[in-house]
Coordinates of C-alpha atoms in Angstrom, one line a residue:
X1 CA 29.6 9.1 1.4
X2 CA 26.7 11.4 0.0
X3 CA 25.1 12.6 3.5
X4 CA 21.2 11.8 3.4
X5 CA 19.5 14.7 1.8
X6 CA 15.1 15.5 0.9
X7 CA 14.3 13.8 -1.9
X8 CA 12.9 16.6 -3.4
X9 CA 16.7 18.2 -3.3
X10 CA 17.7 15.1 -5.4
X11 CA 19.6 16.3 -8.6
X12 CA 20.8 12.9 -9.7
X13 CA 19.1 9.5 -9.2
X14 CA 21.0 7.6 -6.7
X15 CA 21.9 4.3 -7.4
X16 CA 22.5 1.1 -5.0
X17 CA 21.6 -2.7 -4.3
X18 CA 18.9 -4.7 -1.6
X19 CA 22.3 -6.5 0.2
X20 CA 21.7 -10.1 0.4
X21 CA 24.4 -11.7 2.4
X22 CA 26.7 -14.0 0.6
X23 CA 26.9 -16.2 3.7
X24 CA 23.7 -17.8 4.9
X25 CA 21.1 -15.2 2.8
X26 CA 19.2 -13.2 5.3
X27 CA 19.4 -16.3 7.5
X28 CA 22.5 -14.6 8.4
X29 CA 21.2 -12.5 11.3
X30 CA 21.5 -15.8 13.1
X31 CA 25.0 -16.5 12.6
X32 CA 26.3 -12.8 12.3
X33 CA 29.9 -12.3 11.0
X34 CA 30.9 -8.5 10.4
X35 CA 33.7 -9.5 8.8
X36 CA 31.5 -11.1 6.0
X37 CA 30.0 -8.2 6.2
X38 CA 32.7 -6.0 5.3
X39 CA 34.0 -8.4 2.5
X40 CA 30.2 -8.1 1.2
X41 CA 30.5 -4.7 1.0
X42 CA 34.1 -3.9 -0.2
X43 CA 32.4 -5.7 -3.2
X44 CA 29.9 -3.2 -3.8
X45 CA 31.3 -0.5 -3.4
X46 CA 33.7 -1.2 -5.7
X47 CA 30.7 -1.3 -8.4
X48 CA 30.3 2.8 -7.3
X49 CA 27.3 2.6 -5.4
X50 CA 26.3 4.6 -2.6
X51 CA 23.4 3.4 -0.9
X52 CA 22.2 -0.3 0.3
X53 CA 18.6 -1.5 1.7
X54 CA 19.2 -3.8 4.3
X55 CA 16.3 -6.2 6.3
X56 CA 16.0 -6.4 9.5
X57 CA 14.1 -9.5 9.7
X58 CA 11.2 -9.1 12.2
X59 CA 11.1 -12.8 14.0
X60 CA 14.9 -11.9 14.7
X61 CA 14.1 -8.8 16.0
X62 CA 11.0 -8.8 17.6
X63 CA 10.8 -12.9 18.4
X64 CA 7.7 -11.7 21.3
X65 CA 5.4 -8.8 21.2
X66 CA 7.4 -7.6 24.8
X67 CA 11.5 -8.5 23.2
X68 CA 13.1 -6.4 20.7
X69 CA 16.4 -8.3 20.8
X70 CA 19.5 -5.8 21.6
X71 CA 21.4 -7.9 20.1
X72 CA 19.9 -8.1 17.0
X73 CA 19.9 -3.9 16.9
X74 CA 23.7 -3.6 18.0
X75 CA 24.5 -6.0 14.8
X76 CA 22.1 -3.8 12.5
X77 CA 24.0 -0.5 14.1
X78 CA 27.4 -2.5 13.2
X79 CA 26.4 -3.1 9.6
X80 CA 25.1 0.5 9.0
X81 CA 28.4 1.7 10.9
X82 CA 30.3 -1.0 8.4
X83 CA 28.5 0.6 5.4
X84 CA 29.6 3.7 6.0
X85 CA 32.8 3.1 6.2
X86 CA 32.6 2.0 2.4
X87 CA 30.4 5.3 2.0
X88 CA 27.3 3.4 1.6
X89 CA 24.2 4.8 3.2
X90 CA 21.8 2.8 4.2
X91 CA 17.7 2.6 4.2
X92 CA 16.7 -0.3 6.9
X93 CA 13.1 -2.7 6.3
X94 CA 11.9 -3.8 9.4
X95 CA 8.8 -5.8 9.4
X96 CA 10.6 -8.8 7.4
X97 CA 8.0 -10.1 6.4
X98 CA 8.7 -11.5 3.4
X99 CA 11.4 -12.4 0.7
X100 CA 11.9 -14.1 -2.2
X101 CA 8.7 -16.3 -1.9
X102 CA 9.8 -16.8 2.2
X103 CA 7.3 -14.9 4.5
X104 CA 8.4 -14.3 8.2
X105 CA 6.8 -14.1 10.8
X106 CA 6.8 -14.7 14.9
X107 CA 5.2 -16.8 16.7
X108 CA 3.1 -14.2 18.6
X109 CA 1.2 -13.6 15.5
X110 CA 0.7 -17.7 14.2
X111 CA -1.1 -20.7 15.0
X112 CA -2.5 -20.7 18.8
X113 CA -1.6 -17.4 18.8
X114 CA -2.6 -16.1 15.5
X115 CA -3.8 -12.5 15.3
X116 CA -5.1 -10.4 11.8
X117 CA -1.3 -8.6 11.4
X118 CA -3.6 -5.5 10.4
X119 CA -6.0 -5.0 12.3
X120 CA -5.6 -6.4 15.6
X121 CA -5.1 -3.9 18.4
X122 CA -1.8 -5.6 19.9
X123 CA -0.5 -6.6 16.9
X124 CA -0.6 -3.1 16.1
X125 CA 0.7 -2.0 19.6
X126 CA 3.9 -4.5 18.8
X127 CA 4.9 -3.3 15.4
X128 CA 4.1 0.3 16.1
X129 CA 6.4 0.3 18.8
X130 CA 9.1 -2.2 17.4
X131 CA 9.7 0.4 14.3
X132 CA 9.7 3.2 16.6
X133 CA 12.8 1.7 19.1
X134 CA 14.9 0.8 15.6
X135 CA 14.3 3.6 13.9
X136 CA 15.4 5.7 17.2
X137 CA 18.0 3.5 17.7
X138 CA 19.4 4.2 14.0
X139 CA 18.8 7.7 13.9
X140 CA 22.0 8.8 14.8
X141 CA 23.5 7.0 12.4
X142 CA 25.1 9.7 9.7
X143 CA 24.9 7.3 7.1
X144 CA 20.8 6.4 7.8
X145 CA 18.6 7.5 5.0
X146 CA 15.7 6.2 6.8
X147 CA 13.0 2.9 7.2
X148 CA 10.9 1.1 5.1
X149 CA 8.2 -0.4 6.8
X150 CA 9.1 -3.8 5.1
X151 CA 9.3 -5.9 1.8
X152 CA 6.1 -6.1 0.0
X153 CA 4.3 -6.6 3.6
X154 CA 0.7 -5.8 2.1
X155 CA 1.4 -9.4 0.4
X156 CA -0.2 -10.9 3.5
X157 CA -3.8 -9.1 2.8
X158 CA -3.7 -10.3 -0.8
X159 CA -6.8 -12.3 -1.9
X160 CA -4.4 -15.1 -3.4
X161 CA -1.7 -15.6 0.1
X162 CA -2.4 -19.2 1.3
X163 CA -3.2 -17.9 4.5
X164 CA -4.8 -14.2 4.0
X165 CA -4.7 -11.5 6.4
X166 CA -8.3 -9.9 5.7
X167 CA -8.6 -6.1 5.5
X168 CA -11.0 -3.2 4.3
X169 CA -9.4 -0.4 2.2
X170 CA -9.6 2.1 5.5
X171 CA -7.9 -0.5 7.8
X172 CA -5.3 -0.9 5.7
X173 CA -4.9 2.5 5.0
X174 CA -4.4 3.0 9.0
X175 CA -2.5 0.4 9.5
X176 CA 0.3 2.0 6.6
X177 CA -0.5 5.5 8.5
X178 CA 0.2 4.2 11.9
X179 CA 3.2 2.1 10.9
X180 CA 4.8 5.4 9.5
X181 CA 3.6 7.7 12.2
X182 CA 6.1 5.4 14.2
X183 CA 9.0 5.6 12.2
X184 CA 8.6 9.1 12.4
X185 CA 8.3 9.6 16.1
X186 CA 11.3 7.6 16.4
X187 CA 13.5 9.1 13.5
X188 CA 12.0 12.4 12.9
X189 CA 12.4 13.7 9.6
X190 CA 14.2 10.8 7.8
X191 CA 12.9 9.3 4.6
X192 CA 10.4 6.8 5.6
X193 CA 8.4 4.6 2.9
X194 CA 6.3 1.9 2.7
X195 CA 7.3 -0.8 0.0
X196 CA 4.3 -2.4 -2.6
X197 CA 4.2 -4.8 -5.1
X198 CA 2.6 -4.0 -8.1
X199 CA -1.0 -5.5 -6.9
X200 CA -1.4 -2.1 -5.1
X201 CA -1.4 -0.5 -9.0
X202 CA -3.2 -3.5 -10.9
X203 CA -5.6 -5.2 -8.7
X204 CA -8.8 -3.9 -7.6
X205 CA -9.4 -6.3 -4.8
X206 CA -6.4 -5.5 -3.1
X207 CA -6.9 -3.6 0.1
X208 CA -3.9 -1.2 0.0
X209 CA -4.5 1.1 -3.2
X210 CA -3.1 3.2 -5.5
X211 CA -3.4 6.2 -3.9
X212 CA -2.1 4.6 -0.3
X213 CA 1.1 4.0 -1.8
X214 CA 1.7 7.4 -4.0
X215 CA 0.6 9.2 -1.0
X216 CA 1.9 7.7 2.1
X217 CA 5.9 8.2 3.5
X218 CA 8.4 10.2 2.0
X219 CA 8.4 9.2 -1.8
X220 CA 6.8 6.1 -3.6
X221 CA 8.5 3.2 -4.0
X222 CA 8.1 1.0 -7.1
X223 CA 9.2 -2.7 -7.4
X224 CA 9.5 -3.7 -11.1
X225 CA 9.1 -7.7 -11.9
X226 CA 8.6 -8.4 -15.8
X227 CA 7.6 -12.3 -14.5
X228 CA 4.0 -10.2 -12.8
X229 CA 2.6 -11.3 -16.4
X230 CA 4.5 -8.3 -18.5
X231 CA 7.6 -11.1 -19.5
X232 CA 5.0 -14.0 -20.0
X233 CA 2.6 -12.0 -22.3
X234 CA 5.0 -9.9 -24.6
X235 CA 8.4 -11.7 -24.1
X236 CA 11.4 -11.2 -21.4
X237 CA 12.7 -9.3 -24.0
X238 CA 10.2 -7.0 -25.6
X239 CA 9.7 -3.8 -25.6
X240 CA 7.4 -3.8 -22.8
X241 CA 9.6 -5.9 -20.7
X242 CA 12.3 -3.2 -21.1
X243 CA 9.6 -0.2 -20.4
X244 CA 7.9 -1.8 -17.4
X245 CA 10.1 -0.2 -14.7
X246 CA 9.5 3.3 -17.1
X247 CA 5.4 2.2 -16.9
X248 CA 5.6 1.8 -13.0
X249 CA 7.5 5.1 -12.0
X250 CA 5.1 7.6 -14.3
X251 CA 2.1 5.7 -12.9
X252 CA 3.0 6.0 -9.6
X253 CA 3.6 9.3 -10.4
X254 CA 0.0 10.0 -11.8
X255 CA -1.3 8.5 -8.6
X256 CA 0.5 11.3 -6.7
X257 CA -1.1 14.7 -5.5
X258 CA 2.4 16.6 -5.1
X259 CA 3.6 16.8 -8.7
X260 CA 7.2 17.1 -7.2
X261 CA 6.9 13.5 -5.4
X262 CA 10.0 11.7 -5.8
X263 CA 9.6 8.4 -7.0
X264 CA 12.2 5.2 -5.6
X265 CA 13.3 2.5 -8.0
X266 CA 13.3 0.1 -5.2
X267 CA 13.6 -3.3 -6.6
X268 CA 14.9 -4.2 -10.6
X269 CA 16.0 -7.2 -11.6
X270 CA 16.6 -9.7 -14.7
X271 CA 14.8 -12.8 -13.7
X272 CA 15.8 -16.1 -15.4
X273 CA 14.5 -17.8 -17.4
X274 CA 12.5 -14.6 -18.8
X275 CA 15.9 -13.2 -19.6
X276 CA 17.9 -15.4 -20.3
X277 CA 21.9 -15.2 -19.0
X278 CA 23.1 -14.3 -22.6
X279 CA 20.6 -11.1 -22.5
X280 CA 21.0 -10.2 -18.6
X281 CA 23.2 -7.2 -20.1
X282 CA 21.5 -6.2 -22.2
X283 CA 18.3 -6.0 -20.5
X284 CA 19.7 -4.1 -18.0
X285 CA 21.0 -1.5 -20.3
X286 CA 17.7 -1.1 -21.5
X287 CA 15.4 -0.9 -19.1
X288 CA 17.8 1.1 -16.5
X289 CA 18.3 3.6 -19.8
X290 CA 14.4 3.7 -20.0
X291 CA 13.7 4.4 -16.1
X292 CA 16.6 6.6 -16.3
X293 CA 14.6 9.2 -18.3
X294 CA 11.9 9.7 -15.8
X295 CA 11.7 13.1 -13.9
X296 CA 11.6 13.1 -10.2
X297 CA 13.3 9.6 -9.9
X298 CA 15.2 9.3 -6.6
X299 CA 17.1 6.1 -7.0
X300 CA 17.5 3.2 -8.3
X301 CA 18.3 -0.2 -6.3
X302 CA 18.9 -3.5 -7.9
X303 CA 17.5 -6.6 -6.3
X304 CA 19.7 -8.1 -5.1
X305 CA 23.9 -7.7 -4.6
X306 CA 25.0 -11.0 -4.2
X307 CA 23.6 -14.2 -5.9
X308 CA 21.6 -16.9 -3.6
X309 CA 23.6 -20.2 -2.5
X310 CA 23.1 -23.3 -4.4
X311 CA 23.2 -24.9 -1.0
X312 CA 19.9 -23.3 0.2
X313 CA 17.0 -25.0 -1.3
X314 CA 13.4 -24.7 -2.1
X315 CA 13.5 -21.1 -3.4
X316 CA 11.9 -20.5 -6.9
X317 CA 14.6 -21.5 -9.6
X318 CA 14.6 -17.0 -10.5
X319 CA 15.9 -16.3 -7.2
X320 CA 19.0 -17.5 -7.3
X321 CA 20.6 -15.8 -9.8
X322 CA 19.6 -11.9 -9.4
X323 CA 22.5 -10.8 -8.0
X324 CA 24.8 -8.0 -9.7
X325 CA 27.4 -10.4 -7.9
X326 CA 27.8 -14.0 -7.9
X327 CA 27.8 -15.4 -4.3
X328 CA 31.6 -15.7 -4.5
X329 CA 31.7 -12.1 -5.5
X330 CA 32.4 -12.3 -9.0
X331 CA 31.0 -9.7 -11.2
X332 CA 28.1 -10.6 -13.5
X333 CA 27.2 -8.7 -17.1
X334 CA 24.1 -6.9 -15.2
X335 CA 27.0 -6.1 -12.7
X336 CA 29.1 -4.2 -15.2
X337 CA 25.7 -2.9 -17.3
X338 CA 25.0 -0.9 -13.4
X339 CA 27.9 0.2 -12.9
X340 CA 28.3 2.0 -16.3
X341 CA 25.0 3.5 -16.4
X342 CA 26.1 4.7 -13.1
X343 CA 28.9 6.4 -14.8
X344 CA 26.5 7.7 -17.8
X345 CA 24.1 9.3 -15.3
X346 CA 26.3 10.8 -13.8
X347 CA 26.9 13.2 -16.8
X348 CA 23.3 13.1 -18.2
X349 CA 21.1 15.5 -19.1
X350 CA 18.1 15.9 -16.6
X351 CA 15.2 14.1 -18.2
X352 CA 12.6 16.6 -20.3
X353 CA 9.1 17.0 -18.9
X354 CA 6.5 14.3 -20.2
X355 CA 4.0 16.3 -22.2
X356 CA 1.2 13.9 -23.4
X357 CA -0.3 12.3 -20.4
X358 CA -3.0 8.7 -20.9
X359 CA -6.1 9.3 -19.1
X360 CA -6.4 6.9 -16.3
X361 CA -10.0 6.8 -15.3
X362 CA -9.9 2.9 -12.7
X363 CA -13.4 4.9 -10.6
X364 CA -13.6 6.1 -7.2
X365 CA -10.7 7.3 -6.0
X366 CA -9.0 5.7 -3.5
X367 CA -10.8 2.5 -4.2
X368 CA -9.3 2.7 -7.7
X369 CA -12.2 -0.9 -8.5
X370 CA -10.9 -0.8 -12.0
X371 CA -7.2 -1.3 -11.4
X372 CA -6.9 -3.9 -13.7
X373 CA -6.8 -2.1 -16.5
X374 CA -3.5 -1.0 -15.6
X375 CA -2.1 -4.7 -15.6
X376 CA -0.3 -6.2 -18.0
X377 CA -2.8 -7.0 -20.8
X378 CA -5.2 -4.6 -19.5
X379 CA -6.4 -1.6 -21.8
X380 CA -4.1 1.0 -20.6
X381 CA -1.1 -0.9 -20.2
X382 CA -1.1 -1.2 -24.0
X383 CA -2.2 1.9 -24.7
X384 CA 0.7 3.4 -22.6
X385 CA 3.1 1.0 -23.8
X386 CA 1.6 1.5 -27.6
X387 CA 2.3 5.5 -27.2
X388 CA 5.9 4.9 -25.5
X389 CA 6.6 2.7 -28.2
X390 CA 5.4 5.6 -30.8
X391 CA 8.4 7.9 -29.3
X392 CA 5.7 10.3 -27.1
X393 CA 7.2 9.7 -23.5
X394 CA 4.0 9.6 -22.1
X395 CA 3.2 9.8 -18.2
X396 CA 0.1 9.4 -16.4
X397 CA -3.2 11.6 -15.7
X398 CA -6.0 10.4 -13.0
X399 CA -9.2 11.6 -14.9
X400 CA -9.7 13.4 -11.7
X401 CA -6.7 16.2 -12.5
X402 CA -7.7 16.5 -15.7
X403 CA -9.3 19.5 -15.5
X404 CA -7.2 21.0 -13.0
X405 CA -4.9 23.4 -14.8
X406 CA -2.1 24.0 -11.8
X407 CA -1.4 20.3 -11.8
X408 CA -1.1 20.3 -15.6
X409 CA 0.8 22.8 -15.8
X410 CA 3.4 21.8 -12.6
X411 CA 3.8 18.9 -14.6
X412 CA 4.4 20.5 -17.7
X413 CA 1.1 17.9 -19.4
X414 CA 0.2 19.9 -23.0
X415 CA -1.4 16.8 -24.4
X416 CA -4.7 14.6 -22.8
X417 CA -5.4 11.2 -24.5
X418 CA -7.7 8.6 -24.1
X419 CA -6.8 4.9 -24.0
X420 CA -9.8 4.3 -26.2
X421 CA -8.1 6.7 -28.7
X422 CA -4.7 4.9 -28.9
X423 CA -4.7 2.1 -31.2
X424 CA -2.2 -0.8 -29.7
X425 CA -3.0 -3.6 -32.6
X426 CA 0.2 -3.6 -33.6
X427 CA 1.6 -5.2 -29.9
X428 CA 3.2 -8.5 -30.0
X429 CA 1.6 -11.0 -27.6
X430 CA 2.8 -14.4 -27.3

């Protein structure tokens, strides 16, 4: 087991999986079995992992504003202790949230008791001191890297969520700061981050912004998903499909004030039908070997371990089958593509600086109203993609560093160009 270390001390890029139980999904928690558990993860640590991102899902832990369920924390203390064993480590969500298209929530925040999960005082109170009790009562854990404050949960401000959870730019950006001022008081100095979509990056309207996530927690996480518009525009199997994760990490890095941030591969995966089952492997390859050559990455972790039951229904057809592992544990070809580029990073070369940098200019900072841009489509996406295509390796510059020479030169940038100077005519769209 590698003990938890900064993420700045990082030589290698970690690599692990988001576990999703083979027996019951994350319904599990309900019927817990340890020993499924420990079958689970005999699997994947077989594959030569070494870390795991497990959920904690909040109406299960927290199912009233005054219960955190002790239950519920011994089983979470017996999973991380069961990790271990294996020489996982393990990184815990809490505010669960939401997951593969399910959102969850309790019912002290719904219906005749529905509060604004961002902005209302004793909804704040709740979660604020719900992180802070499990991420005490994990800290002594030797295996705990740290928390995520949960998956994707800036999903519930979004303008498009059937049943919004309005917030301004500044409350959001408290509500992230206090969230992670608790995991801190009750874990001090672990690795604590915050977990966005890609809306943070590419949508203007969307409360919590660029600069929230790049700035906030330990390192910034990134969540590639080629079905966000990337796999529907260009192909599942184009170039920019393959690059996407690449495009995410270096803009999250551009968004960054600390060139030395490290940067988390949080969530990959080869969705059907925009890969298809023939080209899982092969997409994998790629696009790991592409994120792979990114300075300052921390990790990479594959959504998800195990394949979802046929027997659960309702979930988008995708989400069943974006598992390294079938559900009865049989390896897949994306299985076997991680595991060997676990084996070929392991004697790699560390990845080269990024000398020409795209211009990123979305106006005021953190606001970012021009975000769009950035999206799939948008006038720097194919610029970027156009020049990574080209063979420059190109990272990301906010107009608002470009003059300033000690960022340019921490990060090694020789080269400035403008999106309006890269021609991208030659892009497939379909």
């Amino acid at each position: 087991m590698q003990a938890p270390v900064s993420p700045r001390a990082v030589a290698r890029p970690r690599f692990g999986v988001n576990y999703t139980p083979t027996q019951g999904w994350f319904h599990h928690w309900l019927d817990f079995d340890l020993d499924e558990v420990r079958r689970d993860f005999d699997a994947l640590a077989e594959l030569g992992l070494d870390h795991v991102r497990l959920f904690a899902v909040w109406p299960y832990f927290q199912p009233n504003r005054g219960l955190i369920r002790p239950r519920a924390v011994a089983q979470l203390l017996a999973m991380i202790q069961a990790a271990g064993e294996r020489g996982l480590d393990c990184s815990v969500d809490a505010l669960q949230g939401h997951l593969s298209s399910f959102d969850f929530l309790p019912a002290w925040v719904k219906t005749w008791h529905g509060r604004n999960l961002f902005t209302d005082p004793d909804v704040i109170e709740g979660q604020s001191r719900y992180l802070r009790e499990l991420a005490s009562a994990i800290s002594a854990e030797p295996n705990v890297l740290g928390m995520s404050l949960g998956n994707e949960f800036s999903q519930f401000a979004s303008a498009i969520h059937p049943e919004r959870n309005p917030a301004t730019m500044p409350e959001a950006d408290h509500w992230l700061r206090t969230m992670l001022e608790a995991c801190e008081a009750g874990a001090p100095g672990l690795a604590h981050c915050h977990s966005e979509y890609d809306s943070a990056f590419f949508d203007g309207r969307h409360p919590f912004t660029p600069a929230g996530t790049a700035r906030n927690g330990t390192m910034s996480t990134v969540h590639s998903w080629i079905f966000n518009g990337t796999a529907q525009r260009y192909g599942g199997m184009s170039q920019q499909s393959f690059r996407l994760a690449e495009y995410l990490i270096e803009v999250a890095r551009g968004w960054a004030v600390d060139p030395g941030r490290a940067i988390w591969l949080q969530e990959i995966g080869a969705p059907a039908p925009h890969v298809g089952a023939q080209d899982a492997a092969e997409f994998s390859t790629r696009a790991l070997e592409y994120a792979l050559d990114c300075e300052g990455l921390w990790g990479v972790t594959w959504w998800c371990s195990h394949d979802v039951s046929g027997e659960l229904l309702d979930f988008p057809s995708l989400e069943y089958t974006l598992g390294l592992l079938g559900n009865d544990q049989r390896l897949k070809p994306e299985g076997s593509a991680f595991a060997a580029a676990i084996q070929r990073s392991a004697t790699a070369p560390a990845p080269a600086p990024r000398h020409t940098a795209l211009l990123l200019d979305v106006g005021p900072e953190p606001e970012a109203p021009g975000r769009g841009t950035c999206a799939p489509g948008g006038e720097f996406f194919d610029a970027w993609m156009s020049l990574a295509i080209a063979g420059e390796r190109p990272t990301v510059l906010l107009a608002s560093q470009a003059h300033d020479q000690s960022q340019l030169e921490a990060r090694g940038i020789t080269a400035v160009v403008q999106p309006s100077d890269v021609s991208s005519a030659h892009l497939p769209i379909r």
